[in-house]
PDB file of C-alpha atoms in Angstrom:
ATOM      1  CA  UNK A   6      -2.529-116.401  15.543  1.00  0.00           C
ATOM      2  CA  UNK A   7      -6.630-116.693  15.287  1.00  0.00           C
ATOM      3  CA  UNK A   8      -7.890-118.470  12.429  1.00  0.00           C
ATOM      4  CA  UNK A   9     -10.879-117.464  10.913  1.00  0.00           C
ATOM      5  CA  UNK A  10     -13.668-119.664   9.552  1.00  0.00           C
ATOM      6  CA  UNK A  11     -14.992-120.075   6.471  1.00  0.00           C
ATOM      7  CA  UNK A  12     -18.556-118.381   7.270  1.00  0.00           C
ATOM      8  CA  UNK A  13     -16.980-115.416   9.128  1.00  0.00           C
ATOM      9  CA  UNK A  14     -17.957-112.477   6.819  1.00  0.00           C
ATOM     10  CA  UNK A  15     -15.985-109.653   8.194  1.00  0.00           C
ATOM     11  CA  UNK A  16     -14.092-107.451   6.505  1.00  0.00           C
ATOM     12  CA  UNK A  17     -10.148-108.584   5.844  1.00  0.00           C
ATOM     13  CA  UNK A  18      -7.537-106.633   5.374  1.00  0.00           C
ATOM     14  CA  UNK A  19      -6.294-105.948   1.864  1.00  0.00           C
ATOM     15  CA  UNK A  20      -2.632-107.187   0.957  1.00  0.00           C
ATOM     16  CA  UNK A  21      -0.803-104.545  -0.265  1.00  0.00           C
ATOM     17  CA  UNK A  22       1.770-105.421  -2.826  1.00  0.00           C
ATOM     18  CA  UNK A  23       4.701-102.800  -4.094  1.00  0.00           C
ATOM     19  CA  UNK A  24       3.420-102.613  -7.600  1.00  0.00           C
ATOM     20  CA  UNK A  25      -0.047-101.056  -5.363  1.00  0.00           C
ATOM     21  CA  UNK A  26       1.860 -98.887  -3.406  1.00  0.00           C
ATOM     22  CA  UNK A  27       4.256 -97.822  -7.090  1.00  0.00           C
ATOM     23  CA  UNK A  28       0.953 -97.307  -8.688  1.00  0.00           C
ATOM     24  CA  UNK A  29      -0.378 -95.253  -5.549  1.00  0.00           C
ATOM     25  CA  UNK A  30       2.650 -93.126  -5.691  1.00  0.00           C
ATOM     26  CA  UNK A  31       2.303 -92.227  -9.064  1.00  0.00           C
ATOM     27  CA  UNK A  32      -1.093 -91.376  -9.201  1.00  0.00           C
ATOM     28  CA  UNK A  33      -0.128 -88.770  -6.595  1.00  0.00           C
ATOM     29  CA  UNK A  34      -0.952 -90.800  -2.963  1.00  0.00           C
ATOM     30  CA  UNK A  35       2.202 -92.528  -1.246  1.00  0.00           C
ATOM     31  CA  UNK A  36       0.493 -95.637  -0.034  1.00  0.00           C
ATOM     32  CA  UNK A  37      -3.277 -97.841   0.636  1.00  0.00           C
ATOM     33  CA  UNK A  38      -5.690 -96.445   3.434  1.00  0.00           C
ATOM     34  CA  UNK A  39      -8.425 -98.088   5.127  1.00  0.00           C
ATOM     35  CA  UNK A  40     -10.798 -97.222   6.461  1.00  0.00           C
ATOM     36  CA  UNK A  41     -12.366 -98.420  10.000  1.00  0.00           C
ATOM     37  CA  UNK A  42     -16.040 -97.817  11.230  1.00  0.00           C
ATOM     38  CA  UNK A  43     -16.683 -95.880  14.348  1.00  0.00           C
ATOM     39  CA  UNK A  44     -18.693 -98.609  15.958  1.00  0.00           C
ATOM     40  CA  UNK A  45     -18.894-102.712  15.117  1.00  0.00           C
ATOM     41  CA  UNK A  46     -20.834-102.650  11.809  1.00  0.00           C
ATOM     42  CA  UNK A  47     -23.715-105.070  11.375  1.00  0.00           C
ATOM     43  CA  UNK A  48     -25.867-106.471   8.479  1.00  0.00           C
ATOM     44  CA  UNK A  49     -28.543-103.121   8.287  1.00  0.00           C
ATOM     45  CA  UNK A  50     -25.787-100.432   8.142  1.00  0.00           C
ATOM     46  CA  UNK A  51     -23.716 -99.084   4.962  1.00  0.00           C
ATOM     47  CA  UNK A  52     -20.010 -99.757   4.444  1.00  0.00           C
ATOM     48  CA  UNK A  53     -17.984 -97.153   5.480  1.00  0.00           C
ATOM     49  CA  UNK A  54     -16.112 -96.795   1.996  1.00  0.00           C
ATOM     50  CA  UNK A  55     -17.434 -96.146  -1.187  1.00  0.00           C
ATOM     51  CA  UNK A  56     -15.702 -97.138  -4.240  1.00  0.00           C
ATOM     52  CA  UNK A  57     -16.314 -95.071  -7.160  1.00  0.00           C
ATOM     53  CA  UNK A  58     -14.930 -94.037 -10.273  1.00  0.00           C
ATOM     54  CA  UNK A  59     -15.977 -90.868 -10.227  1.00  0.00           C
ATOM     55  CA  UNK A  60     -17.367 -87.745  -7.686  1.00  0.00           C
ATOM     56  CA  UNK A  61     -20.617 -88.482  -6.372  1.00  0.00           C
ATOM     57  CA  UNK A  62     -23.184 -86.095  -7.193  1.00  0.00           C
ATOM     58  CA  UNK A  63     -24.062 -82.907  -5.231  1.00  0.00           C
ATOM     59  CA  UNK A  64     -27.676 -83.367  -3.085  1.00  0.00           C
ATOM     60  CA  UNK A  65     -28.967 -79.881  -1.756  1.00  0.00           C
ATOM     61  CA  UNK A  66     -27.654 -76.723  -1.547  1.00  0.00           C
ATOM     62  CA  UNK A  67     -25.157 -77.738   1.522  1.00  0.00           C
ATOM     63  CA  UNK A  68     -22.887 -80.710   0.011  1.00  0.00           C
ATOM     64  CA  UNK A  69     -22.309 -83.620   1.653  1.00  0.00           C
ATOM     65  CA  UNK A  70     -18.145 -84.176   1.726  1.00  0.00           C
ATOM     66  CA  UNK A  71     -16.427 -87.187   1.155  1.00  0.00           C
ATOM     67  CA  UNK A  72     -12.877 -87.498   2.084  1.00  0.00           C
ATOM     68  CA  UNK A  73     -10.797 -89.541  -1.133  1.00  0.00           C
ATOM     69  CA  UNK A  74      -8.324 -91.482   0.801  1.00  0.00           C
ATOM     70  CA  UNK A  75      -7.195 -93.286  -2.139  1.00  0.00           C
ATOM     71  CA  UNK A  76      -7.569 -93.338  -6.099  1.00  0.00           C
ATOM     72  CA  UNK A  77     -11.238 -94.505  -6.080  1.00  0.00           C
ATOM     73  CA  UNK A  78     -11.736 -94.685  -2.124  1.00  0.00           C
ATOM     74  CA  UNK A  79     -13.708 -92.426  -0.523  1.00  0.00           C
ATOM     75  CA  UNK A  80     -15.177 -91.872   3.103  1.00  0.00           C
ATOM     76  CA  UNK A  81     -18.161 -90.072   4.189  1.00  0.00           C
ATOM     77  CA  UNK A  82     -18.289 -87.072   6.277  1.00  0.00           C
ATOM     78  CA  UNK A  83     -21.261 -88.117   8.495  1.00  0.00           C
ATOM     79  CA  UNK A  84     -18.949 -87.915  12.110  1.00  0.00           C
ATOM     80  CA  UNK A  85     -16.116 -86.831  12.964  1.00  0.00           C
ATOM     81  CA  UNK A  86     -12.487 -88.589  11.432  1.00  0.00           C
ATOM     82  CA  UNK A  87      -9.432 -88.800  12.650  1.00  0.00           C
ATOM     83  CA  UNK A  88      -6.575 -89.738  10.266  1.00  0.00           C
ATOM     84  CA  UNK A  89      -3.150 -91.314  11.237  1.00  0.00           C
ATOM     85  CA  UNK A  90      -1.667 -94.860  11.265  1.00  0.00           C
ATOM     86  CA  UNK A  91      -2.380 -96.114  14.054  1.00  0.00           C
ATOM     87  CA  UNK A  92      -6.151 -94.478  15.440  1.00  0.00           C
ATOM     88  CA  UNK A  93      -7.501 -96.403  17.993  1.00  0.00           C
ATOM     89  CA  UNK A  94     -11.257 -97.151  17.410  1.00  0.00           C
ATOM     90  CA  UNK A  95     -13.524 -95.061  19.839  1.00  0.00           C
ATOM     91  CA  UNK A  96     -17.380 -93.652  19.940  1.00  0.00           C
ATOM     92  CA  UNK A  97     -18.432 -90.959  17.785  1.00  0.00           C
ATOM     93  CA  UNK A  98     -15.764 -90.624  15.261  1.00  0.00           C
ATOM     94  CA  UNK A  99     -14.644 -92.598  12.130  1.00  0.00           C
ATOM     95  CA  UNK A 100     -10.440 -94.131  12.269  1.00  0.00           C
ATOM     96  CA  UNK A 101      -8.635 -93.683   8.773  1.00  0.00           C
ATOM     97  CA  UNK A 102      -5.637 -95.732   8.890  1.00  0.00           C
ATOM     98  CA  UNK A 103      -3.097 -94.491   6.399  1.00  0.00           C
ATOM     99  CA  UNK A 104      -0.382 -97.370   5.630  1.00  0.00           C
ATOM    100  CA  UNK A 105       2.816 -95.226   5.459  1.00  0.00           C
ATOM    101  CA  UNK A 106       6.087 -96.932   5.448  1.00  0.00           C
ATOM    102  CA  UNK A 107       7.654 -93.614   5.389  1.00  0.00           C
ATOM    103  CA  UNK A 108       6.221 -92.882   8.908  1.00  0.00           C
ATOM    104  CA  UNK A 109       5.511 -89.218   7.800  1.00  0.00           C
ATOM    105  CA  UNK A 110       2.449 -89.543   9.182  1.00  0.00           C
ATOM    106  CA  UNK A 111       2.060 -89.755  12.802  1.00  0.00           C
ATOM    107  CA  UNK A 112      -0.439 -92.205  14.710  1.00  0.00           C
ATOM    108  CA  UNK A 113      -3.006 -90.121  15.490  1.00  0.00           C
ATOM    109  CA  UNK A 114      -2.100 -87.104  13.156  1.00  0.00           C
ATOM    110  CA  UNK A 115      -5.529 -84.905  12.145  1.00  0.00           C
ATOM    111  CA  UNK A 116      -9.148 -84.731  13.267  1.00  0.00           C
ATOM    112  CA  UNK A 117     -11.667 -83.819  10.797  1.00  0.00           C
ATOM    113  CA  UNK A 118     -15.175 -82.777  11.631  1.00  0.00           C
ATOM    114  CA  UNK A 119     -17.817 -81.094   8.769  1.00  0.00           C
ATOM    115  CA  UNK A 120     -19.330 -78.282   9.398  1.00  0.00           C
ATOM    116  CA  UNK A 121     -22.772 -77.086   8.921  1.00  0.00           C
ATOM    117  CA  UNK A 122     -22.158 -74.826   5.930  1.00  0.00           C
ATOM    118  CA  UNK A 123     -20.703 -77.345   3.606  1.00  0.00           C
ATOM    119  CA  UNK A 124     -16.781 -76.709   4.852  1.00  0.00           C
ATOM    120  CA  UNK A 125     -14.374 -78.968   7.114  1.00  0.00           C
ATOM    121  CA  UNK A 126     -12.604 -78.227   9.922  1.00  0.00           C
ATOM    122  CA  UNK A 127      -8.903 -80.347  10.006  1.00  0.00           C
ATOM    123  CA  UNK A 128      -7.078 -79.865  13.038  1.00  0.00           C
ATOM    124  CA  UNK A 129      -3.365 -81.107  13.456  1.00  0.00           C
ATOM    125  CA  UNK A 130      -3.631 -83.125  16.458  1.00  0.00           C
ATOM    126  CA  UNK A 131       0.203 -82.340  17.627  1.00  0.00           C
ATOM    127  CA  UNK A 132       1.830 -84.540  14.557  1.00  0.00           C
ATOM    128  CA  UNK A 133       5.723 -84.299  13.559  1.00  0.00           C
ATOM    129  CA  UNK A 134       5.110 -83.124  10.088  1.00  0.00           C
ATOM    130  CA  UNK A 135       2.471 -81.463  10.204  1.00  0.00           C
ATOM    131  CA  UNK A 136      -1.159 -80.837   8.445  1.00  0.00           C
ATOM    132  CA  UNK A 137      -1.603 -78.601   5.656  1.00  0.00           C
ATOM    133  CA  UNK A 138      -4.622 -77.695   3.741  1.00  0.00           C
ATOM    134  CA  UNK A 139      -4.095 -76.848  -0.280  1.00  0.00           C
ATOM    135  CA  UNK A 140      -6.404 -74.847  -1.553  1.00  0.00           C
ATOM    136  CA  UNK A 141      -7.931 -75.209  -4.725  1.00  0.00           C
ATOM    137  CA  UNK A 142      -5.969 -72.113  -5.855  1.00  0.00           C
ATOM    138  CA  UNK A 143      -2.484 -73.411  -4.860  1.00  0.00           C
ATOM    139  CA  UNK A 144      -2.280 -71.482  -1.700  1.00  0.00           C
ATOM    140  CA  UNK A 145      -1.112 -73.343   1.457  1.00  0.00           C
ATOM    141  CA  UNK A 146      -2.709 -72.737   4.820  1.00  0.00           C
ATOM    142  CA  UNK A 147      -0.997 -74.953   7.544  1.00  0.00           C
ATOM    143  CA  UNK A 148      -3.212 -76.256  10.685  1.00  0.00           C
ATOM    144  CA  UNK A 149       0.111 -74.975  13.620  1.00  0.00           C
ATOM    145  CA  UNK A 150      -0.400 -75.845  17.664  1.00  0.00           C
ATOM    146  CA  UNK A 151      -4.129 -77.262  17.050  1.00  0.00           C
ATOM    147  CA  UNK A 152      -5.489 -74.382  15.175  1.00  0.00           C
ATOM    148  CA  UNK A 153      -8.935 -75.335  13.386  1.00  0.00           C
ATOM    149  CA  UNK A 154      -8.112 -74.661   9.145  1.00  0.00           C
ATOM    150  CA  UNK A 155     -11.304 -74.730   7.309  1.00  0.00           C
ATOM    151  CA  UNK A 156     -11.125 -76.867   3.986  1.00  0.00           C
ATOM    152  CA  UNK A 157     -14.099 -76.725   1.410  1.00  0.00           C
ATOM    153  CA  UNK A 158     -14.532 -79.449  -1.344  1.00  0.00           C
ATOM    154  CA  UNK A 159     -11.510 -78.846  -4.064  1.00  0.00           C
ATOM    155  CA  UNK A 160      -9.223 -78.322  -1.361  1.00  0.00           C
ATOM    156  CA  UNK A 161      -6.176 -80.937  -0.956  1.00  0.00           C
ATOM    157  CA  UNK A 162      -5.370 -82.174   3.059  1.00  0.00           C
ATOM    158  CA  UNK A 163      -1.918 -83.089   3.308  1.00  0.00           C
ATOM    159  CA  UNK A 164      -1.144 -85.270   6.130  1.00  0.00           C
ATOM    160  CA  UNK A 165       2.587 -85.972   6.602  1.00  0.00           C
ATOM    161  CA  UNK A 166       3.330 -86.800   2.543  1.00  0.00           C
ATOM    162  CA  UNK A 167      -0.221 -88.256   2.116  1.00  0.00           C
ATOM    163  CA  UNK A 168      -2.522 -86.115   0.070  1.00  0.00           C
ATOM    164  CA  UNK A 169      -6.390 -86.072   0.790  1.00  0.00           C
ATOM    165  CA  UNK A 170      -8.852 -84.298  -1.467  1.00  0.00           C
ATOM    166  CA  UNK A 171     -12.395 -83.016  -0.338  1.00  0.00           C
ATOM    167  CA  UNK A 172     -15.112 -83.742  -2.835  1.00  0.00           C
ATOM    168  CA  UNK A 173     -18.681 -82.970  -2.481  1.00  0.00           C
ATOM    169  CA  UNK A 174     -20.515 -86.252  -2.158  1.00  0.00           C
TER     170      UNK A 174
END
């Protein structure tokens, strides 16, 4: 097992504890996510999560999205994301790593790429429980054998069990 020193600044883990994961559960999200940058972050560029209490505000006529991966944890839209528990790191795109014990969500399980008029396009990548986009008026519309589901901010993703809202950011 590496040791780290004491003047290595990069970014641990979080311990999750089962009063987290109880709390999580209740407030409508099964576990913790985190969230992994596309390329080896260094000192001049943002974090890739944003905590906040509440929606950030709309800029422009076309909003910016935000994926809420977590009660207070967002991630920008700015590349493409891929969601699951186990997404490898690669070029281009943005890993989400959702901790599920369960295992109702698969290792690589959705992509999720914005589009240019302020909508998202989630695509099951194969998974064993599927994707499923919620729309703000309760109506289901599942993403089946890799079709591309547009979601627009208000809309719920489900992934396996795990719930994701898109909010304008």
């Amino acid at each position: 097992m590496a040791r780290r020193r004491k003047d290595d600044d990069t970014p641990k883990r979080p311990v999750v504890t089962r009063a987290d994961v109880e709390r999580d559960r209740q407030a409508g999200y099964l576990s913790r996510a985190w969230v992994l940058p596309a390329a080896p972050v260094s000192d001049d560029e943002p974090d890739a999560v944003v905590r906040t209490e509440q929606p950030l505000p709309t800029i422009g006529v076309v909003p910016r999205l935000v994926l809420e991966v977590a009660p207070g944890t967002v991630v920008p839209l700015d590349q493409p994301v891929v969601v699951g528990r186990r997404v490898p790191t690669a070029p281009g795109r943005r890993a989400v790593l959702l901790d599920d014990p369960g295992k109702s969500v698969s290792r690589e399980h959705a992509a999720m790429r914005p589009t240019g008029d302020g909508g998202l396009v989630v695509e099951d990548l194969g998974s064993s429980n599927g994707t499923v986009v919620v729309r703000a008026s309760g109506a289901q519309e599942p993403s089946v054998g890799g079709a591309q589901v547009i979601a627009r901010p208000g809309d719920v993703v489900m992934v396996g069990d795990y719930a994701v809202r898109v909010l304008a950011g």
